PDB file of C-alpha atoms in Angstrom:
ATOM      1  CA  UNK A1010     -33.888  -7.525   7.450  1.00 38.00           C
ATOM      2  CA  UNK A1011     -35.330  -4.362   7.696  1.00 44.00           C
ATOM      3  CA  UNK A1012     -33.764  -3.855  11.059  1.00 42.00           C
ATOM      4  CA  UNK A1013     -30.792  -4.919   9.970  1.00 41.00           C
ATOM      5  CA  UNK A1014     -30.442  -1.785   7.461  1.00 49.00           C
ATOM      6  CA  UNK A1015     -30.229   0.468  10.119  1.00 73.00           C
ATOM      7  CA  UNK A1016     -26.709  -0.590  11.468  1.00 94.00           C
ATOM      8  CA  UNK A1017     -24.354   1.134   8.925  1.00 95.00           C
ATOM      9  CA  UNK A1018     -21.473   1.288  10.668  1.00 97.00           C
ATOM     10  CA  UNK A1019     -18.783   3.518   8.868  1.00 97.00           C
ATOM     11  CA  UNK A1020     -15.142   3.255   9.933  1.00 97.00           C
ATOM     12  CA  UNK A1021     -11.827   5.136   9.132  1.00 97.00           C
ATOM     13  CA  UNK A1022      -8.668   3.325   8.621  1.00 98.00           C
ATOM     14  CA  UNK A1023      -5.137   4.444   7.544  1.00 97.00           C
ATOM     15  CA  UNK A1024      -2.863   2.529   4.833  1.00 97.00           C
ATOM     16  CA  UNK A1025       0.677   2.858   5.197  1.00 95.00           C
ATOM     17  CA  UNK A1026       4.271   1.263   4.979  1.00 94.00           C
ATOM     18  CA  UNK A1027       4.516  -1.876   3.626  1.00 93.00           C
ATOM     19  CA  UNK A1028       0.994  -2.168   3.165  1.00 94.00           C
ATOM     20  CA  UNK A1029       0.261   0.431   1.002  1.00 95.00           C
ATOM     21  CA  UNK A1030       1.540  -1.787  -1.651  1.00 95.00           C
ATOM     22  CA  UNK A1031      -1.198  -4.410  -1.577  1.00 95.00           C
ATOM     23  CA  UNK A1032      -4.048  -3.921  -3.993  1.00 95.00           C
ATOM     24  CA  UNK A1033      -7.306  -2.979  -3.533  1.00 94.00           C
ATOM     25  CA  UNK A1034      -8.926  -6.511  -3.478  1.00 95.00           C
ATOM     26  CA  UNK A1035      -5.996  -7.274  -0.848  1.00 96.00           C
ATOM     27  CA  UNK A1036      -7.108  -4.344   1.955  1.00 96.00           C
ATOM     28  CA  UNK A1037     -10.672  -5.268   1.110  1.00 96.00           C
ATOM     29  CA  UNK A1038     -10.090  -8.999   2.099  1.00 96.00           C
ATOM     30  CA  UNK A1039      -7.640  -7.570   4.952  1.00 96.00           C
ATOM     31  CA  UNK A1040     -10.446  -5.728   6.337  1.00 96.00           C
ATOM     32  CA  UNK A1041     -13.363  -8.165   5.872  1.00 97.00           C
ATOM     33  CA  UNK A1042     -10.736 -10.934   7.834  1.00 96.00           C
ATOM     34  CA  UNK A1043     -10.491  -8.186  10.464  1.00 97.00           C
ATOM     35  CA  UNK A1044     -14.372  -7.654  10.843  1.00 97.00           C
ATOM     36  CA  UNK A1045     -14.900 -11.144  11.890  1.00 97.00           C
ATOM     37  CA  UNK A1046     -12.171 -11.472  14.247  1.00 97.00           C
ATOM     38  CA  UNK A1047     -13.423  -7.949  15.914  1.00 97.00           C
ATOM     39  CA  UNK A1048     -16.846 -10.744  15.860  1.00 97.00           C
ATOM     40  CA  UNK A1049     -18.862  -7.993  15.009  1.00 97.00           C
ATOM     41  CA  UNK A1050     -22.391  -9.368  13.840  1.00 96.00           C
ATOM     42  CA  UNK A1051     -21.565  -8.203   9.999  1.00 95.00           C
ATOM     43  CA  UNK A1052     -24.813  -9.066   7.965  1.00 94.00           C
ATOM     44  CA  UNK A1053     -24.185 -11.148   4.384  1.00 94.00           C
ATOM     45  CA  UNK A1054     -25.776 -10.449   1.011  1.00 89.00           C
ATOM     46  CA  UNK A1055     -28.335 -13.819   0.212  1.00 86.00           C
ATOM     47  CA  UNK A1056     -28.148 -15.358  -3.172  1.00 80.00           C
ATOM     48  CA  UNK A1057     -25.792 -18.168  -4.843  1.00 84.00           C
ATOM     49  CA  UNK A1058     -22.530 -16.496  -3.326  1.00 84.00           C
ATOM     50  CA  UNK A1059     -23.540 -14.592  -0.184  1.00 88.00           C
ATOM     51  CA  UNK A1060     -20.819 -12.447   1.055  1.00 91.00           C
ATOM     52  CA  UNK A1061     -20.154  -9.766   3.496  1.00 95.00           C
ATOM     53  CA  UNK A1062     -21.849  -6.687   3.513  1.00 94.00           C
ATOM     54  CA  UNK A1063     -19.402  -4.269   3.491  1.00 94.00           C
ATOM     55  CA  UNK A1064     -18.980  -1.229   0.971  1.00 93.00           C
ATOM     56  CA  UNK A1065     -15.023   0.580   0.744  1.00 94.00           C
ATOM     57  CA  UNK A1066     -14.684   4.139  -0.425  1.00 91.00           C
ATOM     58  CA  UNK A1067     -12.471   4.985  -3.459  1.00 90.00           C
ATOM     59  CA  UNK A1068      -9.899   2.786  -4.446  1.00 91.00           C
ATOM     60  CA  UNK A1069      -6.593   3.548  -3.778  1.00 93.00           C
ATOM     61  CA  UNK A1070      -3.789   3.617  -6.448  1.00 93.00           C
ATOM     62  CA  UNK A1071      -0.883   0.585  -5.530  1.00 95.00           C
ATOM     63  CA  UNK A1072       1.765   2.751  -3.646  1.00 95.00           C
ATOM     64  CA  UNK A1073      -0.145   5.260  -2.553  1.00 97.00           C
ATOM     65  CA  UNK A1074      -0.840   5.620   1.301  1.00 97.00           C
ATOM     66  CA  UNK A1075      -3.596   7.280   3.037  1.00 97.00           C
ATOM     67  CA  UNK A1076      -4.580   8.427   5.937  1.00 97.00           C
ATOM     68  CA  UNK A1077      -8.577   8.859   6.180  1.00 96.00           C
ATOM     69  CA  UNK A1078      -9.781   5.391   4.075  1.00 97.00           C
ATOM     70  CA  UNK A1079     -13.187   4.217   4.765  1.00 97.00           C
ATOM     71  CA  UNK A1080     -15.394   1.356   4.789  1.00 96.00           C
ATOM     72  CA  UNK A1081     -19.176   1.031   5.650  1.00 96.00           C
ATOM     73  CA  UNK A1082     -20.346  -2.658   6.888  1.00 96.00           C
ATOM     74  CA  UNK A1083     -23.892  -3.563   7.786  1.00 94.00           C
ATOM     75  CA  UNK A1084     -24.474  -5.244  11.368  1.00 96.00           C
ATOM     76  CA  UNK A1085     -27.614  -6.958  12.454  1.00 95.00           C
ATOM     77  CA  UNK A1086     -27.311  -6.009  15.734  1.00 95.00           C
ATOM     78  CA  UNK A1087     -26.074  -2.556  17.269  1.00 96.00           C
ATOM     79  CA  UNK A1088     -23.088  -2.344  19.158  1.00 97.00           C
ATOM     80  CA  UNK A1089     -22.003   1.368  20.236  1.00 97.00           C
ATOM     81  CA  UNK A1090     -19.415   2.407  17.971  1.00 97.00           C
ATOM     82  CA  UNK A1091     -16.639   2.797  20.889  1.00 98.00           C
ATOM     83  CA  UNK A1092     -16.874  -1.159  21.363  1.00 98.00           C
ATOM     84  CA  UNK A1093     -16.678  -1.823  17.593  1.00 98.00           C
ATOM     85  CA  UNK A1094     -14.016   0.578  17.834  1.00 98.00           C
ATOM     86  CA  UNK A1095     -12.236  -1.050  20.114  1.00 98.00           C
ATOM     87  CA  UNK A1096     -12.950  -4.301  19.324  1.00 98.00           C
ATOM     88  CA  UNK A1097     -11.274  -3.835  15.587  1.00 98.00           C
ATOM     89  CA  UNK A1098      -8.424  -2.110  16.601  1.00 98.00           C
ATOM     90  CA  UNK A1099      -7.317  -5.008  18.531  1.00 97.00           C
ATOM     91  CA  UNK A1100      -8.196  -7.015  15.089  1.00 97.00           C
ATOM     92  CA  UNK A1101      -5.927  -5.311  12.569  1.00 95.00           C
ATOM     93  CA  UNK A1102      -2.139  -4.905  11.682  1.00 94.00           C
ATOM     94  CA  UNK A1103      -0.727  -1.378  12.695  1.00 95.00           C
ATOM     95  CA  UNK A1104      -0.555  -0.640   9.271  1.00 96.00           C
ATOM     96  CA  UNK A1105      -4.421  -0.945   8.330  1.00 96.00           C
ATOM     97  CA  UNK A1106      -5.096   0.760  11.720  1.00 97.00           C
ATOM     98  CA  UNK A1107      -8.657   1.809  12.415  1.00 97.00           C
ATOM     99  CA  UNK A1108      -9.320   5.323  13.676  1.00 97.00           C
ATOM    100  CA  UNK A1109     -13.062   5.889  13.898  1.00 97.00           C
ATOM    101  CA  UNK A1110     -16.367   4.181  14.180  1.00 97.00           C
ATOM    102  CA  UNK A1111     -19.915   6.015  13.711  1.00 97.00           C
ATOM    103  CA  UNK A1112     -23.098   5.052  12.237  1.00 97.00           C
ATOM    104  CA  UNK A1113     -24.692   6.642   9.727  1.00 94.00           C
ATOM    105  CA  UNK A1114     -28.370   7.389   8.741  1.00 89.00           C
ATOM    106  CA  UNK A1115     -30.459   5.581   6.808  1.00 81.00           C
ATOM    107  CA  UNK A1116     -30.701   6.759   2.917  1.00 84.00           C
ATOM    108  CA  UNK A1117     -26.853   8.401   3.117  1.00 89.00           C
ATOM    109  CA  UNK A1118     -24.471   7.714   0.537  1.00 90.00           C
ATOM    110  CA  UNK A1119     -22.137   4.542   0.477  1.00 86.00           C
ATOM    111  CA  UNK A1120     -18.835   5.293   1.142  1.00 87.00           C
ATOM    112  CA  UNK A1121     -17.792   4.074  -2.696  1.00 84.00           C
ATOM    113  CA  UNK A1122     -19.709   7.270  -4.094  1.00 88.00           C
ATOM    114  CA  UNK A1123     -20.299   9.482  -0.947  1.00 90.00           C
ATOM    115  CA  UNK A1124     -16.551  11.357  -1.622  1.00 93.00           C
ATOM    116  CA  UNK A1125     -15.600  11.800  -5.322  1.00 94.00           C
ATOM    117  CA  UNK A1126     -13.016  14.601  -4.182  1.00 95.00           C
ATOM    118  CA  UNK A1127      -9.220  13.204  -2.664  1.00 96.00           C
ATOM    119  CA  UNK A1128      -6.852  15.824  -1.741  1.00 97.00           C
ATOM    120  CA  UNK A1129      -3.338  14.392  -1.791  1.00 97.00           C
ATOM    121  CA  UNK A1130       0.267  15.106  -0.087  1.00 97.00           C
ATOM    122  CA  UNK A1131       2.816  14.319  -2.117  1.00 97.00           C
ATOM    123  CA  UNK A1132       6.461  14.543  -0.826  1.00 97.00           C
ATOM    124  CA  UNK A1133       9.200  14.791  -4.188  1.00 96.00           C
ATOM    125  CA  UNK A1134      13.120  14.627  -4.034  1.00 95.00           C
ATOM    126  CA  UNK A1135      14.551  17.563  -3.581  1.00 93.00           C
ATOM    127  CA  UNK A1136      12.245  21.128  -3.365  1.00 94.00           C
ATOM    128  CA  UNK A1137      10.613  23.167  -6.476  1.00 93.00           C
ATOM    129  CA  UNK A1138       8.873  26.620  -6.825  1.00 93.00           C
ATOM    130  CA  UNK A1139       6.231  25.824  -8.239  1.00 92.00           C
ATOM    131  CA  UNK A1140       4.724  22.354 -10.205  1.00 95.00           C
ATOM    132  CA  UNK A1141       4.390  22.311 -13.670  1.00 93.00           C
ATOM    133  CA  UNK A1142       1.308  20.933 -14.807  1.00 95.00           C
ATOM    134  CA  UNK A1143       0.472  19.379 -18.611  1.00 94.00           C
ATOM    135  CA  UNK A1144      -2.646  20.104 -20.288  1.00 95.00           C
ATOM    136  CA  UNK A1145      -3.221  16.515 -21.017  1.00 94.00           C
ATOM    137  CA  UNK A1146      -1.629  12.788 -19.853  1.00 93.00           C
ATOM    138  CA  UNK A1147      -2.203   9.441 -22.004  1.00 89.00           C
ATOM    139  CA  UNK A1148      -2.765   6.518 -19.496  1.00 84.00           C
ATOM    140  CA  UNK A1149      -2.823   2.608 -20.801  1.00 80.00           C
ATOM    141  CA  UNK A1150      -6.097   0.944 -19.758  1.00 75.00           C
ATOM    142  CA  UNK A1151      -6.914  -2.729 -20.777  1.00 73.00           C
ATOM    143  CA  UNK A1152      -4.505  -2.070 -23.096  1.00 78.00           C
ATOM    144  CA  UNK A1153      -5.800   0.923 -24.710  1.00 82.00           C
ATOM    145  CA  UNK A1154      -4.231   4.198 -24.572  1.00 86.00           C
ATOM    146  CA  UNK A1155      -6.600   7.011 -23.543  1.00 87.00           C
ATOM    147  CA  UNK A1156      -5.706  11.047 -23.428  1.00 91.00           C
ATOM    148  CA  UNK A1157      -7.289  12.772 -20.653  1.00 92.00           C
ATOM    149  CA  UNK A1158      -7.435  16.411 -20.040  1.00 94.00           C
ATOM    150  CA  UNK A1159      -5.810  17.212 -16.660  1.00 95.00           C
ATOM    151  CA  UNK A1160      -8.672  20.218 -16.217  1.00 95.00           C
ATOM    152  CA  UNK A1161     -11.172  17.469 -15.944  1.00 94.00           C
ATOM    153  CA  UNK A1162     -10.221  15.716 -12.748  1.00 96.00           C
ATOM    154  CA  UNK A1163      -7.626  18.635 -11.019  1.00 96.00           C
ATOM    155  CA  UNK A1164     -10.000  20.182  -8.668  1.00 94.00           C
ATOM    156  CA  UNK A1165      -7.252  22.817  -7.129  1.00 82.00           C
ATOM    157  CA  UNK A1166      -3.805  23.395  -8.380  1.00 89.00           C
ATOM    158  CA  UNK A1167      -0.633  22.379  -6.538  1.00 95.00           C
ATOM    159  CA  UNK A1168       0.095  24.368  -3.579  1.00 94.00           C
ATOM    160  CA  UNK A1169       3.257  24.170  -1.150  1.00 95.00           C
ATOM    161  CA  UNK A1170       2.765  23.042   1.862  1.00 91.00           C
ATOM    162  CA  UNK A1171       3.938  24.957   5.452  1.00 74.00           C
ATOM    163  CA  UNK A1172       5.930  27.988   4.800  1.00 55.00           C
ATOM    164  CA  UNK A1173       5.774  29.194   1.284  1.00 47.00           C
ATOM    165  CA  UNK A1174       2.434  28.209   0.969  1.00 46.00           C
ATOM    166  CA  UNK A1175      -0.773  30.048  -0.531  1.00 47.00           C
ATOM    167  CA  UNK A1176      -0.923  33.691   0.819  1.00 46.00           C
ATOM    168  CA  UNK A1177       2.855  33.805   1.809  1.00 46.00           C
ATOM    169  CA  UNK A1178       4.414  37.233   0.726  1.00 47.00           C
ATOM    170  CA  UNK A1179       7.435  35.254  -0.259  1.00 48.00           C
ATOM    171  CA  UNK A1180       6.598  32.335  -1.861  1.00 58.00           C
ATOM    172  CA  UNK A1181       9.904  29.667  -0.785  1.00 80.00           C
ATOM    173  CA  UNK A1182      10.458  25.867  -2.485  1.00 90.00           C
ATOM    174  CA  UNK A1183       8.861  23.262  -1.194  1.00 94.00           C
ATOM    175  CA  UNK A1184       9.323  19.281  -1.311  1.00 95.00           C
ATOM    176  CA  UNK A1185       5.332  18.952   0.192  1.00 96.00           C
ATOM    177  CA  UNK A1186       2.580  20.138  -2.398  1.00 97.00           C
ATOM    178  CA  UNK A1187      -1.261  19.657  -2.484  1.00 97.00           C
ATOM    179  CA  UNK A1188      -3.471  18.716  -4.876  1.00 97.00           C
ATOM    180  CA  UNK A1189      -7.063  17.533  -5.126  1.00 97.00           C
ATOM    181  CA  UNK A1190      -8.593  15.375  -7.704  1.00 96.00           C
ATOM    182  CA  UNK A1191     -12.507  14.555  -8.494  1.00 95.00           C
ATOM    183  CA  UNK A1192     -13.594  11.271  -9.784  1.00 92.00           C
ATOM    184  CA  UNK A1193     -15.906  10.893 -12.216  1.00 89.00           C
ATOM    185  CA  UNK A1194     -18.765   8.809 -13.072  1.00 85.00           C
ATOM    186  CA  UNK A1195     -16.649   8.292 -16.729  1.00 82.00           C
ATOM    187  CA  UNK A1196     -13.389   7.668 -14.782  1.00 85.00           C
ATOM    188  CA  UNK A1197     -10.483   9.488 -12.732  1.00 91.00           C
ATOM    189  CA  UNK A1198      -7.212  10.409 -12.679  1.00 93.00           C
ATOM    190  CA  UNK A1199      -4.603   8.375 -10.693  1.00 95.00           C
ATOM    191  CA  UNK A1200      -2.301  11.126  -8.035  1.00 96.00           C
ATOM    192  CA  UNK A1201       0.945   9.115  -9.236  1.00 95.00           C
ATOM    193  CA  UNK A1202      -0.215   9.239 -12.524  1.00 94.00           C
ATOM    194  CA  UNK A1203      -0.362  12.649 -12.524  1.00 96.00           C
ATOM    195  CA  UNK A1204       2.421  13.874 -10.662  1.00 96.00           C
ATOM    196  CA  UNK A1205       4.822  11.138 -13.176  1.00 95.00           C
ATOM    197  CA  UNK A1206       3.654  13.716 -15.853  1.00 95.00           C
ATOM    198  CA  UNK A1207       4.258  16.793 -13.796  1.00 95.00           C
ATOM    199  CA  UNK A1208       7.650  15.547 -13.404  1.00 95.00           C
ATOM    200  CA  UNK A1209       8.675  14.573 -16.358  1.00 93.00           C
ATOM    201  CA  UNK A1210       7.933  17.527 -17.869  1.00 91.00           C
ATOM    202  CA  UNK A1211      10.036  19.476 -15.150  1.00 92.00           C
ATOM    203  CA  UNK A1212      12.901  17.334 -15.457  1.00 92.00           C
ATOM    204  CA  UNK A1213      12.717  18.089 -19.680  1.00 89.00           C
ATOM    205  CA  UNK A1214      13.549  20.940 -19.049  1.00 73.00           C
ATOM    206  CA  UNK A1215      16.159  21.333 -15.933  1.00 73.00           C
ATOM    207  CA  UNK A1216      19.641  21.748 -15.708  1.00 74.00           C
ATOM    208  CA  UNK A1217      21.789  18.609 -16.204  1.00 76.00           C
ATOM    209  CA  UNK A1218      23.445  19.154 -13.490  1.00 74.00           C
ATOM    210  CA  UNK A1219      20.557  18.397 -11.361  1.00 77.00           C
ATOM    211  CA  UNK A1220      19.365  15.547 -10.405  1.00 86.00           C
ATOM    212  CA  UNK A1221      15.961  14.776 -11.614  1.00 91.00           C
ATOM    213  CA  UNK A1222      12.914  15.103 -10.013  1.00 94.00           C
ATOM    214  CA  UNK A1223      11.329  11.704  -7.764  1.00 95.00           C
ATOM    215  CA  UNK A1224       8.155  11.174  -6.246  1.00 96.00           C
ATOM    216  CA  UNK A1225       9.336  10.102  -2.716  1.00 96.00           C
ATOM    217  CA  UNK A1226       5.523   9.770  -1.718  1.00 96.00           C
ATOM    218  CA  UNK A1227       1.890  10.510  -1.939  1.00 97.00           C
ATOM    219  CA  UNK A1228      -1.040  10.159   0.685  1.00 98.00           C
ATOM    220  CA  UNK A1229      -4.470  10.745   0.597  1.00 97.00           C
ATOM    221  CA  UNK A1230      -5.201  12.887   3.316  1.00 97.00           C
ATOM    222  CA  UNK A1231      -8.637  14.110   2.455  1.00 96.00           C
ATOM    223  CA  UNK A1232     -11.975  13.041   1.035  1.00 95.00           C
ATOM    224  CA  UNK A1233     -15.046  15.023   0.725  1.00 93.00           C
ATOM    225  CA  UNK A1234     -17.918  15.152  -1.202  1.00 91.00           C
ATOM    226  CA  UNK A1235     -18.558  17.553  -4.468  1.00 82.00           C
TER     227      UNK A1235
END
């Protein structure tokens, strides 16, 4: 067992198209079904219910895409990254393609803790100067309605993205903005979430004439540690 500790493999996958609609629980059992047809020696837990060993970074809002998700599984056996590589690539649907394979030390964070900071993309209707941001949002959990203050989990503000962006001397619209949020040991603060309440404050108080402000997309495209 001990030896069997030392095989942390850690791969990157993206979520995209259709499949960014599935749910959390769905792209874990996606990937799991796609680490035994890869027939990598995965190691499983012992107990009553033993199960895969295999850890998944930050949970991804329904709708949301990404392109740097991660999972960590525990092997028994080594096998150099570029064959696991290869080997689950040929596994898993375009969609829930993996991009990287590397193993990582003993005693390093799991992936579900090791990056509390996502930076998202998020791609809106038509483009604004600049992203109005609320002090506060009330979210419905378990049926509970809770306020949370915006200053809490927004790590940077909005910033355009391409020209127009931070530093330009002539700041243009842009449909592409930035953000990054933190997640907390308490909780966190869902990108779509956020950006609803960004948007419906804008479209309060914009011209009837135009039309009102969509979220056309968001993707993580970032995670780091604190």
């Amino acid at each position: 067992m001990e030896a069997a500790q030392r095989f942390i493999l850690r791969a990157t996958y993206i979520e995209r198209g259709r499949l960014a609609m599935l749910s959390h629980l769905e792209v874990a059992r996606t990937i799991e079904r796609t680490i035994r047809r890869a027939g990598l020696p995965y190691a499983v837990s012992q107990g009553f219910s033993p199960h895969m060993k295999v850890a998944f970074g930050a949970a991804l809002p329904v709708g949301v895409g990404s392109v740097c998700e991660i999972f960590d599984v525990q092997l028994t056996d080594y096998v150099a990254p570029e064959k696991a590589l290869e080997a689950l690539r040929a596994s898993c649907p375009p969609d829930l393609m993996v991009q990287s394979c590397a193993y990582i030390r003993p005693g390093e964070k799991a992936a579900s803790v090791a990056f509390p900071i996502s930076t998202y993309e998020a791609v809106l209707s038509r483009p604004v100067a600049r992203i109005e941001v609320p002090e506060s949002i009330s979210v419905v959990r378990k049926r509970k309605e809770k306020v949370l203050v915006v200053a809490d989990f927004l790590v940077s503000g909005f910033s355009p993205v391409g020209e127009g962006g931070p530093g330009s001397a002539c700041p243009q619209k842009s449909d592409r903005w930035e953000f990054s949020l933190e997640a907390k040991p308490s909780g966190s603060l869902r990108p779509d979430a956020l950006l609803r309440a960004c948007l419906d404050r804008m479209n309060e108080g914009a011209s009837p004439v135009e039309d009102p402000l969509r979220i056309v997309s968001v993707t993580r495209i970032g995670q780091r540690s604190a």
